[in-house]
Tab-separated table of C-alpha atoms in Angstrom:
chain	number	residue	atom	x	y	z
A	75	UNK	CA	6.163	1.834	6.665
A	76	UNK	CA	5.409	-1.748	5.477
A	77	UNK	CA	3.888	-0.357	2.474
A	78	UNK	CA	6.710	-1.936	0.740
A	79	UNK	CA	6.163	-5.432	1.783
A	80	UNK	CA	2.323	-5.201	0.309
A	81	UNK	CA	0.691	-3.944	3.323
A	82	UNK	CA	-2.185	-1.274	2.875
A	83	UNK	CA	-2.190	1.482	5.822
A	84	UNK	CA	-5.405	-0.046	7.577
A	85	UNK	CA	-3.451	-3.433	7.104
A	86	UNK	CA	-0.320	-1.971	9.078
A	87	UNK	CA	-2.839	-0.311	11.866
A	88	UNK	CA	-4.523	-3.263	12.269
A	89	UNK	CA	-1.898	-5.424	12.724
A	90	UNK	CA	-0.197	-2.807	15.405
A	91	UNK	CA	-3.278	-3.023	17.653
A	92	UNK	CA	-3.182	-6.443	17.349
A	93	UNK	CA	0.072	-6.555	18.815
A	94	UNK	CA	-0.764	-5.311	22.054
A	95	UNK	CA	-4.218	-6.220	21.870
A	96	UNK	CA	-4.094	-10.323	20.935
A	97	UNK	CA	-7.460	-12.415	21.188
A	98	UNK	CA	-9.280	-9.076	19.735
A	99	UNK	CA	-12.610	-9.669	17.557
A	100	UNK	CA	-12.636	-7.181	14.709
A	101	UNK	CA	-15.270	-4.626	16.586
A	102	UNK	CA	-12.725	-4.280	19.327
A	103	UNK	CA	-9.864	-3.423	16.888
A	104	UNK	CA	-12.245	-0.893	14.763
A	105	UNK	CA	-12.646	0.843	18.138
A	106	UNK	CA	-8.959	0.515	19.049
A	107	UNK	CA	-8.050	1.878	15.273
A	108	UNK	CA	-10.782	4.229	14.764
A	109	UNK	CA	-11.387	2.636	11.414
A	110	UNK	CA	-15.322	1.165	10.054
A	111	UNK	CA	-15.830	-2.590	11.176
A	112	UNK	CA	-15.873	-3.069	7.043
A	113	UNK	CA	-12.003	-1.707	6.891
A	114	UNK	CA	-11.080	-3.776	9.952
A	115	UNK	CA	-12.830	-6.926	8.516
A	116	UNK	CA	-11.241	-6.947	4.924
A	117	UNK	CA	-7.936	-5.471	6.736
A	118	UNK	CA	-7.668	-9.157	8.973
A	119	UNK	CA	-8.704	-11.080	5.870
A	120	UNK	CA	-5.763	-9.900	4.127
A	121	UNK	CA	-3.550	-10.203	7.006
A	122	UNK	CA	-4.976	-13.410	7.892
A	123	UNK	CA	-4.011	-14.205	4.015
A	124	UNK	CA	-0.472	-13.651	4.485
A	125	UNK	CA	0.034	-14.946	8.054
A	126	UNK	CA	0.695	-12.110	9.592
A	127	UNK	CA	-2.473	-12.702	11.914
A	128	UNK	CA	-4.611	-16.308	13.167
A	129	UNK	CA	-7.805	-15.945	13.045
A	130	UNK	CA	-9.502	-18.623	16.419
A	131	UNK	CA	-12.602	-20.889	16.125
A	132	UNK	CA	-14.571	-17.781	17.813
A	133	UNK	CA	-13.678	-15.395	15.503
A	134	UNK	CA	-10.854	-13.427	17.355
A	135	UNK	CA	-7.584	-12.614	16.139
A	136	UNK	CA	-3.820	-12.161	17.706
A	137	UNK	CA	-1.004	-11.340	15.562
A	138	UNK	CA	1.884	-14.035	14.364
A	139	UNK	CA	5.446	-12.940	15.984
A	140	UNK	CA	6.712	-9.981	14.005
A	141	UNK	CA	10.294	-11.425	13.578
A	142	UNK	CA	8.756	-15.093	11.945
A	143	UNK	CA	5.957	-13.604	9.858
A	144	UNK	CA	7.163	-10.134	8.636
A	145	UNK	CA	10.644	-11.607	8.124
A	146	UNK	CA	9.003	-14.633	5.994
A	147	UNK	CA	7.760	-11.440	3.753
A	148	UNK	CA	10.400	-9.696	3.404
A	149	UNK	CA	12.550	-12.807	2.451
A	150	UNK	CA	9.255	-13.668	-0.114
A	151	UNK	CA	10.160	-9.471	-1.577
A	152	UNK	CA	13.640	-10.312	-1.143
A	153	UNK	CA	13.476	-13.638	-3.196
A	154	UNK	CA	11.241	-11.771	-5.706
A	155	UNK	CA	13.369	-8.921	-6.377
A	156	UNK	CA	16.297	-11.141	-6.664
A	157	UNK	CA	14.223	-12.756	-9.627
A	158	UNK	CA	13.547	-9.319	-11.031
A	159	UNK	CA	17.200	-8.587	-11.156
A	160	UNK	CA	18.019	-12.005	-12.983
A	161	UNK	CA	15.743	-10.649	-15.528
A	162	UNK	CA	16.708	-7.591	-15.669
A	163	UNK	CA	20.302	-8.300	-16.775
A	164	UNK	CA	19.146	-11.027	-19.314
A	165	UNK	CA	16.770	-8.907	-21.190
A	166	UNK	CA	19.566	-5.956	-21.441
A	167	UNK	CA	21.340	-8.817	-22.821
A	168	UNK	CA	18.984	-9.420	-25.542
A	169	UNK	CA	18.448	-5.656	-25.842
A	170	UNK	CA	22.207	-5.018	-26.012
A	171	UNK	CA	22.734	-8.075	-28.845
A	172	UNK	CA	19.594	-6.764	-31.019
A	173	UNK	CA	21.590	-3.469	-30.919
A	174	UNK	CA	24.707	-4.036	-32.054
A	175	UNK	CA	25.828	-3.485	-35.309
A	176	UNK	CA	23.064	-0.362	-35.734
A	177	UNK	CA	23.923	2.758	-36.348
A	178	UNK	CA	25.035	5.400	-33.343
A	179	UNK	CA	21.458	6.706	-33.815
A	180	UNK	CA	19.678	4.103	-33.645
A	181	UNK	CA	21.562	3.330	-29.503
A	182	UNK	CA	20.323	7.051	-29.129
A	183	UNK	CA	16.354	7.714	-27.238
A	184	UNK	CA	15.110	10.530	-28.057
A	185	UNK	CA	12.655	11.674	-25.483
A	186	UNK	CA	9.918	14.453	-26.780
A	187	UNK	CA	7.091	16.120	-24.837
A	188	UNK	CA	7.569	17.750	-21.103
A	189	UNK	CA	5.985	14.977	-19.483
A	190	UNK	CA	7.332	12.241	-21.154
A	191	UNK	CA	10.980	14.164	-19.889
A	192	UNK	CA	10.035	14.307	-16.800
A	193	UNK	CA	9.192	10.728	-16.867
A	194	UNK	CA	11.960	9.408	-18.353
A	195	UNK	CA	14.813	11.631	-16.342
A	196	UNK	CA	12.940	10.682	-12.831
A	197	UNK	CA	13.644	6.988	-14.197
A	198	UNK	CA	16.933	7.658	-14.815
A	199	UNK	CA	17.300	9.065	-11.396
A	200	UNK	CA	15.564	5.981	-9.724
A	201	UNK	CA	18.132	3.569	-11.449
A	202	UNK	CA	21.085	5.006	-11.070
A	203	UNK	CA	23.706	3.336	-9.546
A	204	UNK	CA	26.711	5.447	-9.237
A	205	UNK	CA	26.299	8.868	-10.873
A	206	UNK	CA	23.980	10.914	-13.297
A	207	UNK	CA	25.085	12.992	-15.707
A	208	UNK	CA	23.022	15.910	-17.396
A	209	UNK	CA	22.783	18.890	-19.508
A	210	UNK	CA	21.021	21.928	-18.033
A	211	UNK	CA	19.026	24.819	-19.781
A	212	UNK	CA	17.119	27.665	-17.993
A	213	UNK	CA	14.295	27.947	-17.301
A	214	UNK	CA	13.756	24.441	-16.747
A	215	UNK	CA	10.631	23.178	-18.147
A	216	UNK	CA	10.009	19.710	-17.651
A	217	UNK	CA	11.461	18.721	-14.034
A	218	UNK	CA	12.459	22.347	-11.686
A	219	UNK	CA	14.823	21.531	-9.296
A	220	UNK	CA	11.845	22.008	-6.082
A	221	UNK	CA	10.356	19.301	-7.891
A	222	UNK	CA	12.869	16.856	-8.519
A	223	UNK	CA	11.393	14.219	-5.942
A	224	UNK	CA	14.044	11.365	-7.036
A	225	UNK	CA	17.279	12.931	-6.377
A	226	UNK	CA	16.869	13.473	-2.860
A	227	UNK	CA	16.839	9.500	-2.683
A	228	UNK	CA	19.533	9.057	-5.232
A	229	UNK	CA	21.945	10.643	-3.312
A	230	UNK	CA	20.903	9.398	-0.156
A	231	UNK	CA	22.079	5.895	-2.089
A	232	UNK	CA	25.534	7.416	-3.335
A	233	UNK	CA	24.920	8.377	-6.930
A	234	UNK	CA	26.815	11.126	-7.395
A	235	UNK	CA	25.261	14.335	-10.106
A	236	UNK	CA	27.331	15.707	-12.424
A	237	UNK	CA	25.330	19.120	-13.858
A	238	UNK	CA	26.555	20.538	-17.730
A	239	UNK	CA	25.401	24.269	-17.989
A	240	UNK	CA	24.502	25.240	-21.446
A	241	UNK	CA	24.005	29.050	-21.910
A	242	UNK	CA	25.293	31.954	-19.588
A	243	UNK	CA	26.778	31.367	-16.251
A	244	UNK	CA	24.818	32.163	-13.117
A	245	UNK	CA	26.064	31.778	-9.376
A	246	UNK	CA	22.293	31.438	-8.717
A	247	UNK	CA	22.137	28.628	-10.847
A	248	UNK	CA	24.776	26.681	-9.867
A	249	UNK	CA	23.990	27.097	-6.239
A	250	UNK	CA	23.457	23.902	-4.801
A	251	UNK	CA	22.099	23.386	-1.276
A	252	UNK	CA	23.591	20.091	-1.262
A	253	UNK	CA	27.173	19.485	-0.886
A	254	UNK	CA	27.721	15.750	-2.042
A	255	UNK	CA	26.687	17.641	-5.534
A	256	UNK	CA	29.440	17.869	-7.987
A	257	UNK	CA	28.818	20.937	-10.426
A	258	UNK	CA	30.139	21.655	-14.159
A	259	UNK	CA	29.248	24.403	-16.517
A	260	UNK	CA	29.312	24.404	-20.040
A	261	UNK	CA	29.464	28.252	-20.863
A	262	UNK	CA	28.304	29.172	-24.448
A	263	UNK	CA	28.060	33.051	-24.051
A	264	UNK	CA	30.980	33.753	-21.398
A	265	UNK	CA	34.713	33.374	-21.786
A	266	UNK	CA	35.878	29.492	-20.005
A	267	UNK	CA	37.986	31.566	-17.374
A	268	UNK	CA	34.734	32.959	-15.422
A	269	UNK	CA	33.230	29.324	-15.595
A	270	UNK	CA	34.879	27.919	-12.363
């Protein structure tokens, strides 16, 4: 869960046993954790690191209040991100001013190779802020629907998918188990009236 904030999984078990278990020495938390004394150790040191955890005179640890020292992380990630965005936005500034005045192909990517697809349309999933739009062929090659990890996520966030059938109709493909799903078909083979 605190992946997020930096936190390997030993770091986050650690740091749980140390919350009901303060003044521990690292062999009583590799018992407690069922993790090697070498996991434990390098687990503290990190946690120690980001103040998560004080380490006493005698070698024992307890762990800093959750509220102060996890929330002084998250507002370090928050700060950071925050940053991130800033930068974002001013190099699709510079992107957007080297671009203009080229030619409509030149503003066009074109993406080649299945796996270079798939990694490019999952990215376009992840930063999506509203809706996505795409063009569907069967059978789908680089990125089948069962695999299609990022949309899940997208729509938990409110991005709406808008879905462009090219080829045949099919009520199997434009199925949709999930309802906040808008669907479109672009019918090449079948008169517009049966594409509903």
């Amino acid at each position: 869960m605190l992946d997020v904030l930096g936190l390997e999984p030993d770091d986050e078990r650690v740091y749980r046993a140390l919350l009901g278990r303060p003044n521990s020495t690292a062999f009583l938390l590799s018992d407690e954790v069922a993790l090697p004394y070498a996991h434990v150790d390098k687990a503290l040191a990190r946690l120690v690191g980001w103040g998560l955890v004080t380490r006493s005179a005698d070698d024992r640890f307890t762990a800093a209040p959750p509220a102060m020292a996890l929330g002084a992380l998250i507002s370090q990630r928050r700060d950071g991100l925050r940053m991130a965005e800033h930068a974002l936005v001013t190099f699709a500034e510079e992107h957007r001013a080297a671009m203009t005045g080229n030619s409509i192909n030149d503003l066009i990517e074109v993406v080649t190779g299945v796996d270079a697809i798939r990694h490019r349309f999952l990215q376009v999933q992840q930063a999506a802020r509203t809706q996505v739009r795409s063009f569907i062929t069967a059978p789908f090659v680089a990125l089948p629907p069962e695999e299609n990890t990022a949309e899940p996520v997208a729509i938990g966030r409110g991005v709406q998918f808008g879905r462009y059938w090219t080829g045949p109709c099919s009520q199997s493909r434009a199925s949709s188990t999930t309802p906040s799903i808008h669907w479109a078909r672009a019918c090449s083979s079948v008169s517009p009236t049966s594409c509903r």
